[in-house]
Coordinates of C-alpha atoms in Angstrom, one line a residue:
M155 CA 144.0 54.9 128.1
S156 CA 145.8 57.5 130.3
D157 CA 144.5 61.0 130.9
I158 CA 146.0 63.6 128.6
I159 CA 144.5 66.9 129.9
Q160 CA 146.5 68.6 132.6
L161 CA 146.7 72.0 134.2
L162 CA 149.4 74.4 132.9
P163 CA 152.0 75.7 135.4
D164 CA 151.5 79.3 136.5
H165 CA 154.6 80.6 134.6
V166 CA 153.4 79.1 131.3
A167 CA 149.9 80.4 131.8
N168 CA 151.3 83.9 132.5
Q169 CA 153.4 83.7 129.3
I170 CA 150.3 82.8 127.3
A171 CA 148.4 85.6 128.9
A172 CA 151.3 87.9 128.1
G173 CA 150.8 87.1 124.4
E174 CA 147.4 88.8 124.6
V175 CA 148.4 91.7 126.9
V176 CA 152.0 92.5 125.8
Q177 CA 152.6 92.6 122.1
R178 CA 155.4 95.2 122.2
P179 CA 156.9 97.8 124.6
A180 CA 154.0 100.2 123.9
S181 CA 151.7 97.6 125.5
V182 CA 153.7 97.9 128.7
V183 CA 153.5 101.6 128.6
K184 CA 149.8 101.6 128.2
E185 CA 149.1 99.2 131.1
L186 CA 151.5 101.0 133.5
L187 CA 150.1 104.5 132.7
E188 CA 146.5 103.3 133.1
N189 CA 147.4 101.8 136.5
A190 CA 149.0 105.2 137.6
I191 CA 145.8 107.0 136.6
D192 CA 143.6 104.6 138.5
A193 CA 145.8 105.3 141.5
N194 CA 144.6 109.0 141.4
A195 CA 148.0 110.3 140.4
T196 CA 148.3 114.0 139.5
E197 CA 151.9 113.8 138.2
I198 CA 153.2 110.8 136.0
K199 CA 156.7 110.4 134.6
L200 CA 157.5 108.0 131.8
I201 CA 161.1 107.0 131.2
V202 CA 162.0 104.9 128.2
K203 CA 165.4 103.6 126.9
D204 CA 166.1 102.1 123.5
A205 CA 162.4 102.4 122.5
G206 CA 161.4 100.3 125.6
K207 CA 163.5 97.3 124.8
T208 CA 165.9 98.0 127.6
L209 CA 163.7 100.0 130.1
V210 CA 160.2 101.2 130.6
Q211 CA 159.6 103.0 133.9
V212 CA 156.5 104.8 135.1
I213 CA 156.7 106.9 138.3
D214 CA 153.5 108.4 139.8
N215 CA 152.5 110.2 143.0
G216 CA 149.3 108.2 143.5
K217 CA 148.0 106.6 146.6
G218 CA 150.5 103.6 146.5
M219 CA 150.0 100.1 147.8
S220 CA 150.4 98.3 151.1
V221 CA 152.9 95.4 151.5
T222 CA 150.2 92.8 150.9
D223 CA 148.7 94.6 147.9
A224 CA 152.1 95.0 146.4
R225 CA 152.8 91.3 146.5
L226 CA 149.3 90.3 145.5
S227 CA 149.2 92.6 142.5
F228 CA 151.5 90.2 140.5
E229 CA 149.0 87.3 140.9
R230 CA 146.7 86.5 138.0
H231 CA 143.2 88.0 138.1
A232 CA 144.0 89.9 141.2
T233 CA 142.3 93.3 141.0
S234 CA 140.8 96.0 143.2
K235 CA 138.6 97.4 140.4
I236 CA 135.7 94.9 140.4
K237 CA 134.1 92.6 142.9
A238 CA 131.4 90.8 140.9
A239 CA 130.6 90.2 137.2
E240 CA 127.9 92.9 137.2
D241 CA 130.7 95.5 137.8
L242 CA 131.9 94.9 134.2
F243 CA 129.0 97.0 133.0
Q244 CA 129.6 99.9 135.4
L245 CA 133.3 100.5 134.8
N246 CA 134.9 103.8 135.6
T247 CA 138.5 102.6 135.7
K248 CA 141.1 101.6 133.2
G249 CA 142.6 98.2 134.1
F250 CA 140.2 95.7 135.7
R251 CA 141.1 92.2 134.6
G252 CA 144.2 91.8 136.9
E253 CA 146.4 90.3 134.2
A254 CA 148.7 93.3 133.3
L255 CA 151.4 93.1 136.0
A256 CA 151.3 89.3 136.1
S257 CA 151.8 89.1 132.3
I258 CA 154.5 91.7 132.3
A259 CA 156.4 90.0 135.1
A260 CA 156.3 86.7 133.2
I261 CA 158.4 88.0 130.3
A262 CA 160.6 90.7 131.9
H263 CA 162.6 91.9 134.9
V264 CA 160.2 94.0 137.0
E265 CA 161.0 96.1 140.0
L266 CA 158.2 97.7 142.0
K267 CA 158.6 100.4 144.6
T268 CA 155.5 101.7 146.4
K269 CA 154.5 103.5 149.5
Q270 CA 151.2 104.8 151.0
E271 CA 151.0 108.3 152.4
Q272 CA 150.3 107.2 156.0
D273 CA 153.2 104.7 156.0
D274 CA 156.8 105.6 157.0
L275 CA 158.4 103.0 154.8
G276 CA 157.6 101.5 151.5
T277 CA 158.1 98.2 149.7
V278 CA 160.5 97.0 147.0
I279 CA 159.7 93.8 145.0
V280 CA 162.0 92.3 142.4
I281 CA 160.5 89.7 140.0
E282 CA 162.2 87.9 137.0
G283 CA 160.1 85.7 134.8
S284 CA 157.3 85.3 137.3
E285 CA 159.8 84.3 140.0
V286 CA 160.0 86.6 143.1
K287 CA 163.6 87.3 143.8
S288 CA 163.2 89.6 146.7
Q289 CA 160.8 91.7 148.7
E290 CA 162.2 94.2 151.1
V291 CA 161.3 97.3 153.1
S292 CA 162.7 100.5 151.6
V293 CA 162.6 104.3 151.8
T294 CA 160.7 105.5 148.8
P295 CA 158.4 108.5 148.1
T296 CA 154.7 108.3 148.2
G297 CA 153.3 106.7 145.1
T298 CA 154.4 103.8 142.9
S299 CA 157.4 103.3 140.6
V300 CA 157.4 100.3 138.2
S301 CA 160.5 99.5 136.2
V302 CA 160.3 96.9 133.4
K303 CA 163.7 95.8 132.0
H304 CA 164.8 93.4 129.3
L305 CA 161.4 92.8 127.7
F306 CA 161.0 89.3 126.3
F307 CA 164.4 88.2 127.8
N308 CA 163.1 84.6 128.2
I309 CA 161.2 84.5 124.8
P310 CA 163.9 85.3 122.2
A311 CA 161.5 84.6 119.3
R312 CA 159.1 87.3 120.5
R313 CA 162.0 89.7 120.9
N314 CA 163.1 89.1 117.3
F315 CA 159.7 90.1 116.1
L316 CA 160.2 93.6 117.5
K317 CA 160.7 96.3 114.9
S318 CA 163.3 99.1 114.7
D319 CA 163.7 101.7 117.5
T320 CA 162.0 104.3 115.3
V321 CA 158.9 102.2 114.8
E322 CA 158.6 101.0 118.4
L323 CA 159.1 104.6 119.7
R324 CA 156.2 105.7 117.4
H325 CA 153.9 103.1 119.0
I326 CA 155.0 104.2 122.5
T327 CA 154.4 107.9 121.5
D328 CA 150.9 107.0 120.2
E329 CA 150.0 105.4 123.5
F330 CA 151.4 108.3 125.4
H331 CA 149.3 110.7 123.3
R332 CA 146.1 108.7 123.9
V333 CA 146.5 108.7 127.6
A334 CA 147.7 112.3 127.9
L335 CA 144.9 113.6 125.7
A336 CA 142.3 111.7 127.8
H337 CA 143.5 113.3 131.1
P338 CA 144.4 117.0 130.7
N339 CA 144.1 117.3 134.5
I340 CA 147.2 115.2 135.0
A341 CA 150.8 116.4 134.4
F342 CA 152.9 114.1 132.2
V343 CA 156.6 114.0 131.5
F344 CA 158.1 111.7 128.8
Y345 CA 161.8 110.9 128.6
H346 CA 163.6 108.8 125.9
N347 CA 167.3 108.0 126.2
G348 CA 167.8 110.9 128.7
S349 CA 166.1 113.6 126.6
D350 CA 162.6 114.8 127.3
L351 CA 160.2 114.5 124.4
F352 CA 157.1 115.9 126.2
N353 CA 156.5 117.9 129.3
V354 CA 152.9 118.9 129.7
P355 CA 151.5 120.5 132.9
Q356 CA 147.9 120.3 134.2
E357 CA 145.8 122.4 131.8
N358 CA 142.5 122.5 129.9
Y359 CA 141.8 120.3 126.9
R360 CA 142.7 122.9 124.2
Q361 CA 146.0 123.6 125.8
R362 CA 146.8 119.9 126.0
V363 CA 146.1 119.4 122.3
V364 CA 148.3 122.3 121.4
H365 CA 151.1 121.2 123.7
I366 CA 151.2 117.7 122.2
F367 CA 150.7 118.6 118.5
G368 CA 152.5 122.0 118.4
T369 CA 151.5 125.6 118.7
K370 CA 150.4 125.8 115.1
T371 CA 147.5 123.4 116.0
N372 CA 145.7 126.2 117.9
E373 CA 144.5 127.9 114.7
K374 CA 143.3 124.6 113.2
L375 CA 140.8 123.8 116.0
V376 CA 137.0 124.2 115.8
P377 CA 135.2 123.6 119.1
V378 CA 132.4 121.0 119.2
E379 CA 129.9 121.0 122.2
E380 CA 126.7 119.1 122.4
E381 CA 124.8 117.6 125.3
T382 CA 121.8 115.3 125.1
E383 CA 120.2 112.7 127.3
V384 CA 122.0 110.0 125.5
L385 CA 125.4 111.5 124.8
K386 CA 127.6 114.4 125.8
I387 CA 130.2 115.6 123.2
S388 CA 133.1 118.0 123.8
G389 CA 136.3 118.6 122.0
F390 CA 137.6 119.8 118.7
V391 CA 137.7 119.1 115.0
G392 CA 140.3 120.4 112.6
K393 CA 139.5 122.8 109.8
P394 CA 139.2 121.2 106.4
E395 CA 142.1 123.1 104.9
F396 CA 144.4 121.5 107.5
S397 CA 143.3 117.9 106.7
K398 CA 146.0 115.3 106.3
K399 CA 146.6 112.3 104.0
T400 CA 147.1 110.1 107.1
K401 CA 144.8 109.3 110.1
S402 CA 147.4 110.3 112.6
E403 CA 145.2 113.0 114.3
Q404 CA 142.0 111.2 114.9
Y405 CA 141.1 110.5 118.5
F406 CA 137.8 109.3 120.1
F407 CA 137.6 109.1 123.9
V408 CA 134.6 107.4 125.5
N409 CA 134.5 108.0 129.3
Q410 CA 138.1 109.1 129.1
R411 CA 139.2 105.9 127.3
F412 CA 140.7 105.9 123.8
I413 CA 138.7 103.8 121.3
K414 CA 138.8 102.9 117.6
S415 CA 135.4 103.0 115.9
P416 CA 135.2 102.9 112.0
Y417 CA 131.4 103.5 112.4
L418 CA 131.7 106.7 114.3
N419 CA 134.7 107.8 112.1
H420 CA 132.3 107.6 109.2
A421 CA 130.0 110.0 111.0
I422 CA 132.7 112.6 111.2
K423 CA 133.7 112.1 107.6
S424 CA 130.1 112.5 106.4
A425 CA 129.9 115.8 108.3
F426 CA 132.9 117.0 106.3
E427 CA 131.3 115.9 103.0
G428 CA 132.2 118.3 100.2
L429 CA 134.9 120.1 102.3
L430 CA 137.8 117.6 102.0
K431 CA 140.0 116.8 99.0
D432 CA 140.1 113.2 97.8
S433 CA 142.2 110.8 100.0
Y434 CA 142.4 113.4 102.8
H435 CA 141.2 112.7 106.3
P436 CA 139.8 115.2 108.9
S437 CA 141.5 115.7 112.3
Y438 CA 139.4 115.4 115.5
F439 CA 139.9 115.2 119.2
L440 CA 136.5 114.3 120.7
N441 CA 135.4 113.3 124.2
L442 CA 132.2 111.3 124.4
T443 CA 130.5 110.8 127.7
V444 CA 127.8 108.0 127.9
D445 CA 126.2 105.9 130.6
P446 CA 128.7 103.1 131.5
K447 CA 125.7 100.7 131.5
S448 CA 125.1 101.4 127.8
I449 CA 128.6 100.2 126.6
D450 CA 130.6 97.0 126.9
I451 CA 134.3 97.5 127.1
N452 CA 135.4 93.9 127.7
I453 CA 135.1 92.7 124.0
H454 CA 138.7 93.1 123.0
P455 CA 142.0 92.2 124.8
T456 CA 143.5 95.7 124.3
K457 CA 140.2 97.4 125.3
T458 CA 140.3 99.7 122.3
E459 CA 137.0 98.6 120.9
I460 CA 133.6 99.3 122.6
K461 CA 130.2 97.9 121.9
F462 CA 127.4 100.5 122.1
D463 CA 123.7 99.7 122.8
D464 CA 122.4 102.2 120.2
E465 CA 125.1 103.1 117.6
H466 CA 122.6 104.6 115.2
T467 CA 121.6 107.4 117.6
L468 CA 125.2 108.1 118.5
Y469 CA 126.0 108.3 114.8
A470 CA 123.2 110.9 114.1
I471 CA 124.0 113.0 117.1
L472 CA 127.8 113.1 116.4
R473 CA 127.3 113.9 112.7
S474 CA 124.9 116.7 113.5
A475 CA 127.0 118.2 116.2
V476 CA 130.1 118.3 114.0
K477 CA 128.2 119.7 111.1
H478 CA 126.6 122.4 113.3
S479 CA 130.0 123.5 114.6
L480 CA 131.5 123.8 111.1
G481 CA 128.6 126.0 110.1
Q482 CA 128.5 128.0 113.3
F483 CA 132.2 129.0 112.9
N484 CA 131.7 129.8 109.1
I485 CA 133.7 126.7 108.1
A486 CA 130.8 125.3 106.1
P487 CA 127.7 127.1 104.7
I488 CA 124.8 127.2 107.0
L489 CA 121.1 128.1 106.5
D490 CA 119.6 130.2 109.3
F491 CA 116.1 131.3 108.8
E492 CA 116.2 133.7 111.7
Q493 CA 119.1 135.8 110.7
Q494 CA 121.3 136.2 107.7
S495 CA 124.8 137.4 108.7
S496 CA 125.5 139.0 105.3
F497 CA 122.6 141.5 106.0
N498 CA 124.2 142.8 109.2
T499 CA 125.7 146.3 109.2
P500 CA 129.6 146.1 109.5
Y501 CA 130.9 147.5 112.8
I502 CA 132.9 150.3 111.1
Y503 CA 129.6 151.7 109.6
K504 CA 127.5 151.1 112.7
N505 CA 127.4 154.8 113.9
K506 CA 127.8 156.5 110.6
S507 CA 124.9 158.3 108.8
A508 CA 124.1 157.7 105.2
S509 CA 125.5 160.3 102.8
T510 CA 123.2 161.7 100.1
P511 CA 124.6 161.2 96.6
A512 CA 125.3 164.4 94.6
I513 CA 125.6 165.0 90.9
E514 CA 127.7 167.8 89.5
V515 CA 127.2 169.0 85.9
D516 CA 129.4 171.4 83.9
R517 CA 126.9 173.4 82.0
S518 CA 129.5 175.3 80.0
F519 CA 131.0 172.1 78.4
N520 CA 130.3 171.9 74.6
P521 CA 132.0 169.0 72.7
F522 CA 131.4 170.8 69.4
E523 CA 133.0 174.1 70.4
D524 CA 136.2 175.0 68.6
D525 CA 139.1 175.8 70.9
T526 CA 139.6 179.2 69.3
S527 CA 139.5 180.8 72.7
S528 CA 142.6 178.9 73.7
K529 CA 144.4 180.0 70.6
N530 CA 143.6 183.6 71.4
G531 CA 145.1 183.1 74.9
I532 CA 141.7 183.1 76.6
S533 CA 141.1 180.2 79.0
K534 CA 137.8 179.3 80.5
K535 CA 137.5 178.2 84.1
T536 CA 135.5 175.1 84.6
N537 CA 134.0 173.8 87.9
Y538 CA 133.4 170.2 86.9
N539 CA 135.2 167.3 88.5
S540 CA 138.9 167.3 87.5
D541 CA 138.8 163.5 87.3
F542 CA 137.0 163.7 84.0
K543 CA 139.4 165.1 81.4
S544 CA 138.5 165.4 77.8
S545 CA 140.8 166.5 74.9
P546 CA 139.6 169.3 72.7
A547 CA 137.5 168.0 69.9
A548 CA 138.9 168.4 66.4
S549 CA 136.9 170.6 64.0
W550 CA 134.3 168.7 62.2
E551 CA 135.4 170.2 58.9
S552 CA 138.7 168.2 59.2
L553 CA 136.8 165.0 58.5
Y554 CA 136.3 166.0 54.9
V555 CA 139.8 167.2 54.1
G556 CA 141.3 165.5 51.0
L557 CA 138.1 164.4 49.5
E558 CA 138.0 167.2 47.0
S559 CA 141.1 166.1 45.2
K560 CA 139.7 162.8 44.3
G561 CA 136.6 164.2 42.8
N562 CA 133.7 161.9 41.9
N563 CA 135.7 159.1 40.5
S564 CA 134.4 156.2 42.6
E565 CA 135.8 153.5 40.4
S566 CA 139.4 154.5 41.3
D567 CA 138.5 154.1 44.9
F568 CA 137.3 150.6 44.6
S569 CA 140.3 149.6 42.5
E570 CA 142.6 150.3 45.3
V571 CA 140.8 148.0 47.8
T572 CA 143.0 145.1 48.9
F573 CA 142.4 142.1 51.2
E574 CA 144.3 142.0 54.4
S575 CA 145.3 138.4 54.0
E576 CA 144.6 135.4 51.9
A577 CA 143.3 132.1 53.1
K578 CA 146.1 129.5 53.5
T579 CA 145.5 126.1 52.0
E580 CA 147.3 123.3 53.8
S581 CA 148.2 119.9 52.3
I582 CA 145.5 117.3 52.6
F583 CA 148.2 114.8 53.6
S584 CA 149.5 116.8 56.6
D585 CA 147.2 115.2 59.2
S586 CA 147.9 111.7 58.1
L587 CA 151.7 112.3 58.1
I588 CA 151.4 113.5 61.8
E589 CA 149.5 110.4 62.8
T590 CA 152.1 108.1 61.2
T591 CA 155.0 109.7 63.0
K592 CA 153.3 109.5 66.4
T593 CA 154.6 106.4 68.1
T594 CA 152.8 106.6 71.4
F595 CA 149.3 107.5 72.7
Q596 CA 147.7 107.8 76.1
L597 CA 144.9 105.4 77.1
Q598 CA 142.4 106.6 79.8
Q599 CA 144.9 109.2 80.9
K600 CA 146.6 106.3 82.8
Y601 CA 148.5 104.1 80.4
I602 CA 151.0 105.0 77.7
V603 CA 150.7 102.6 74.7
S604 CA 153.6 102.1 72.3
T605 CA 154.5 99.7 69.5
L606 CA 157.2 97.0 69.5
K607 CA 158.5 94.8 66.8
S608 CA 156.8 91.8 68.4
G609 CA 153.6 93.5 69.4
M610 CA 152.4 96.3 71.8
L611 CA 153.8 97.9 75.0
V612 CA 151.5 99.2 77.7
I613 CA 153.1 101.4 80.5
D614 CA 151.6 102.5 83.8
Q615 CA 152.6 106.2 83.8
N616 CA 152.5 106.6 87.6
R617 CA 154.7 103.5 88.4
A618 CA 157.0 104.3 85.5
H619 CA 157.6 107.9 86.7
Q620 CA 158.1 106.6 90.3
R621 CA 160.9 104.4 89.0
I622 CA 162.5 107.3 87.0
L623 CA 162.4 109.7 90.0
Y624 CA 163.5 107.0 92.5
E625 CA 166.7 106.2 90.6
N626 CA 167.3 109.9 90.0
F627 CA 166.9 110.8 93.7
L628 CA 169.0 107.8 94.9
K629 CA 171.8 108.9 92.5
H630 CA 171.8 112.4 94.0
I631 CA 171.9 111.1 97.5
T632 CA 174.7 108.7 96.8
I633 CA 177.0 111.2 94.9
Q634 CA 175.9 114.1 97.1
E635 CA 175.8 116.5 94.2
A636 CA 172.1 117.5 94.0
T637 CA 171.3 121.0 92.8
S638 CA 168.9 123.2 94.7
Q639 CA 166.7 126.1 93.8
Q640 CA 166.5 129.0 96.3
L641 CA 163.0 130.1 97.5
L642 CA 162.1 133.8 97.2
F643 CA 160.5 133.6 100.6
P644 CA 161.5 131.1 103.3
L645 CA 158.9 128.3 103.9
Q646 CA 158.0 127.8 107.5
L647 CA 156.5 124.5 108.6
H648 CA 155.3 123.2 112.0
Y649 CA 155.2 119.6 113.2
T650 CA 154.9 117.7 116.4
P651 CA 158.1 117.0 118.4
N652 CA 158.1 113.3 117.2
E653 CA 157.7 114.3 113.6
T654 CA 160.5 117.0 113.9
K655 CA 162.8 114.3 115.3
I656 CA 162.3 112.2 112.2
I657 CA 163.1 115.1 109.9
K658 CA 166.2 115.8 112.0
D659 CA 167.4 112.2 111.6
L660 CA 166.9 112.5 107.8
K661 CA 168.3 116.0 107.5
A662 CA 171.6 115.0 105.9
N663 CA 169.9 112.8 103.3
L664 CA 167.4 115.5 102.6
E665 CA 170.1 118.1 102.0
H666 CA 171.8 115.7 99.6
T667 CA 168.6 115.7 97.5
G668 CA 168.5 119.5 97.3
F669 CA 166.7 120.7 100.5
V670 CA 168.3 123.6 102.4
F671 CA 167.3 124.1 106.0
S672 CA 168.0 127.4 107.8
K673 CA 166.2 126.5 111.0
L674 CA 165.3 123.1 112.4
D675 CA 164.1 122.9 116.0
T676 CA 161.2 121.4 117.9
K677 CA 158.8 124.4 117.3
E678 CA 159.5 125.3 113.7
I679 CA 161.2 124.2 110.5
T680 CA 162.4 126.8 108.0
I681 CA 163.3 125.8 104.4
T682 CA 165.1 128.2 102.1
G683 CA 165.9 125.8 99.2
V684 CA 164.2 122.8 97.5
P685 CA 165.3 120.3 94.9
V686 CA 165.1 121.5 91.2
G687 CA 161.7 120.6 89.8
V688 CA 159.9 120.4 93.2
P689 CA 157.1 123.0 93.5
E690 CA 157.0 125.0 96.7
S691 CA 153.4 123.8 97.3
E692 CA 154.5 120.2 97.2
V693 CA 157.2 120.5 100.0
S694 CA 154.8 120.0 102.9
I695 CA 153.1 117.1 101.1
I696 CA 156.5 115.4 100.5
L697 CA 157.6 115.8 104.2
E698 CA 154.3 114.5 105.5
Q699 CA 154.5 111.5 103.2
L700 CA 158.1 110.9 104.3
I701 CA 157.1 111.1 108.0
S702 CA 154.2 108.7 107.4
D703 CA 156.5 106.2 105.5
V704 CA 159.1 106.3 108.3
E705 CA 156.4 105.8 111.0
N706 CA 154.4 103.1 109.2
D707 CA 156.9 101.2 107.1
V708 CA 158.5 98.1 108.7
P709 CA 162.3 98.5 108.1
D710 CA 164.4 95.4 108.5
S711 CA 168.1 95.0 109.4
N712 CA 169.1 96.2 105.9
F713 CA 166.9 99.4 106.3
S714 CA 168.4 102.4 104.5
A715 CA 167.2 105.9 105.2
S716 CA 168.4 107.0 101.8
D717 CA 166.3 104.3 100.1
L718 CA 163.2 105.2 102.0
L719 CA 163.7 108.9 101.3
A720 CA 164.1 108.3 97.6
K721 CA 161.0 106.1 97.5
S722 CA 158.9 108.6 99.5
M723 CA 159.8 111.6 97.3
A724 CA 159.3 109.6 94.2
K725 CA 155.8 108.6 95.4
S726 CA 154.9 112.2 96.2
L727 CA 156.2 113.8 93.0
A728 CA 155.3 111.1 90.4
I729 CA 152.7 111.9 87.7
K730 CA 149.3 110.8 89.0
N731 CA 146.9 108.7 87.0
G732 CA 144.4 111.0 85.3
Q733 CA 147.0 113.5 84.2
S734 CA 147.1 114.2 80.4
L735 CA 150.5 114.0 78.6
N736 CA 151.3 115.2 75.1
S737 CA 153.2 113.1 72.6
T738 CA 156.6 114.6 73.5
E739 CA 156.1 113.9 77.2
Q740 CA 154.9 110.4 76.5
E741 CA 158.0 109.6 74.4
H742 CA 160.3 111.1 77.0
M743 CA 158.6 108.9 79.7
V744 CA 159.2 105.8 77.6
N745 CA 162.8 106.6 76.8
S746 CA 163.6 107.6 80.4
L747 CA 162.0 104.4 81.8
F748 CA 164.1 102.1 79.6
A749 CA 167.2 104.1 80.5
C750 CA 166.8 103.0 84.2
K751 CA 168.7 100.2 85.7
E752 CA 165.5 98.2 86.6
P753 CA 162.7 99.4 84.3
N754 CA 160.6 96.4 84.9
V755 CA 159.3 97.2 88.4
S756 CA 158.4 100.3 90.4
P757 CA 160.2 101.2 93.7
T758 CA 157.6 99.1 95.5
N759 CA 158.3 96.1 93.3
R760 CA 155.2 96.4 91.1
P761 CA 155.3 95.9 87.3
T762 CA 155.7 99.2 85.4
F763 CA 154.7 97.8 82.0
I764 CA 153.3 94.8 80.2
T765 CA 153.8 93.5 76.6
M766 CA 151.2 91.9 74.2
A767 CA 152.6 89.9 71.4
V768 CA 151.0 89.9 67.9
D769 CA 150.2 86.2 68.4
D770 CA 148.2 87.0 71.5
I771 CA 146.3 89.7 69.8
E772 CA 145.5 87.4 66.8
K773 CA 144.1 84.8 69.2
K774 CA 141.5 87.3 70.4
F775 CA 140.0 87.3 66.8
M776 CA 139.7 83.5 66.6

């Protein structure tokens, strides 16, 4: 029998490795930005076209590479970061496996320009599908520039799996946020299709967070500082009142590397216990510094998961540090046996002396005195406080005026006594009549139960209301005749540049539903009108839900912004499970549902009601 095992060609092996390293354009951005940071760059420029499908370019002013290093960097497992296997447990750099550039070059057109500071000329290398097309000497500034064009040009199936530009740009922005937040000492510029999305200079950590997430973020931050022998914590957590329904502002950095850790996330959430509303998540931007020997980074291809030696200790320290900060800044109640802040003298009373209380009494005041003196034109001067004014008391003899005419006939007095009202007697059949006319009732404040000729109807009130609102909003967007209610005071909202761009793209559709924008720029959004029936307090929740849906949903080729907007607004404004409805509201819900074009399913294609036939009910009693 002939041998069947053979070595794979290099270009095939590189394409297989690319499957682990490069899932989408954001993966290329991550690898190139980390290489620029490892090159000790102080200024990094990211240029993206068509959400990375056409071009991803990273330019840095780092130390550059020699001619030999530039060519060798595209070979598999070629790296300058580690020399031996033991170095994997003492890593202080980002990329160390030597697969990034080789994998990227296998599925794209790559152009590398690099020059070291001591050299007069640099090097330009052009590679297409792992094949080196040219390597020449060129005039180029100090540092490195890597251009990745036509991603997945030789793997059409992988390119077809890419999502829309909006979704892919969100992933690229997420990677940019993670790298920029981890390195506030580096200046970053991010361009997309010729317009700059971010331009952040070298600054401290608080300024970096505010630059990326908007100026309104500054008032939301609570500093967290703790240093022990095991762990050093620095960064910020968000105030509970600014918590979000999404986890978009949760960042852990271990030794300046972004990680995901559900276990440590639980520590933060337990520190906020009792301070957050249901289904809301806290915001945090925390840097953890630990001994590199106590962690293992190389357990996941994307290096976003880390294995710790002693997770329980880190959990306890992190939870205590966050809880202490919330108490220290009066966000949460704190018990301090040494000093009680409520006992302290306010600053405005610090240098004031205590005033002795005084009591003033008008000794000439007589409530039984007849005001004969006033009739005679004589007025008395009083020295009591003018705040206490009393009307002259009527003469006590006036209380008995009119009693003499009636004499001593007490019977006539009692004969004139009448009751104010008589007790009303209702019909004993009134309650039963009401029950017989009631055709619906609410079960567990979640389902509406009604009767049918063939049996029983059970409606999910949340899904049914979503369907009703969805068709209503879709109709308003289509005919562009929605009514709007003006706000007494304009509503000002603040979002990140990426979130503001999403609202700008949907502005026309939002206006068709009833929203009125007086200002819409990268720093602030001002709303002067909202759709009829939408409370002002729900506006920010609706827009946050809409942004989350646009970022996280997977739109296909038939994606409609109007459809997504109608679904998102219906989801936000629909009656929630647990809300009590009276009989009139229940009947209106049933009638409105069956007036819809598709009453059977919700906007997310889930059933809105079920029916139970009489035969099915009778079988239960057999």
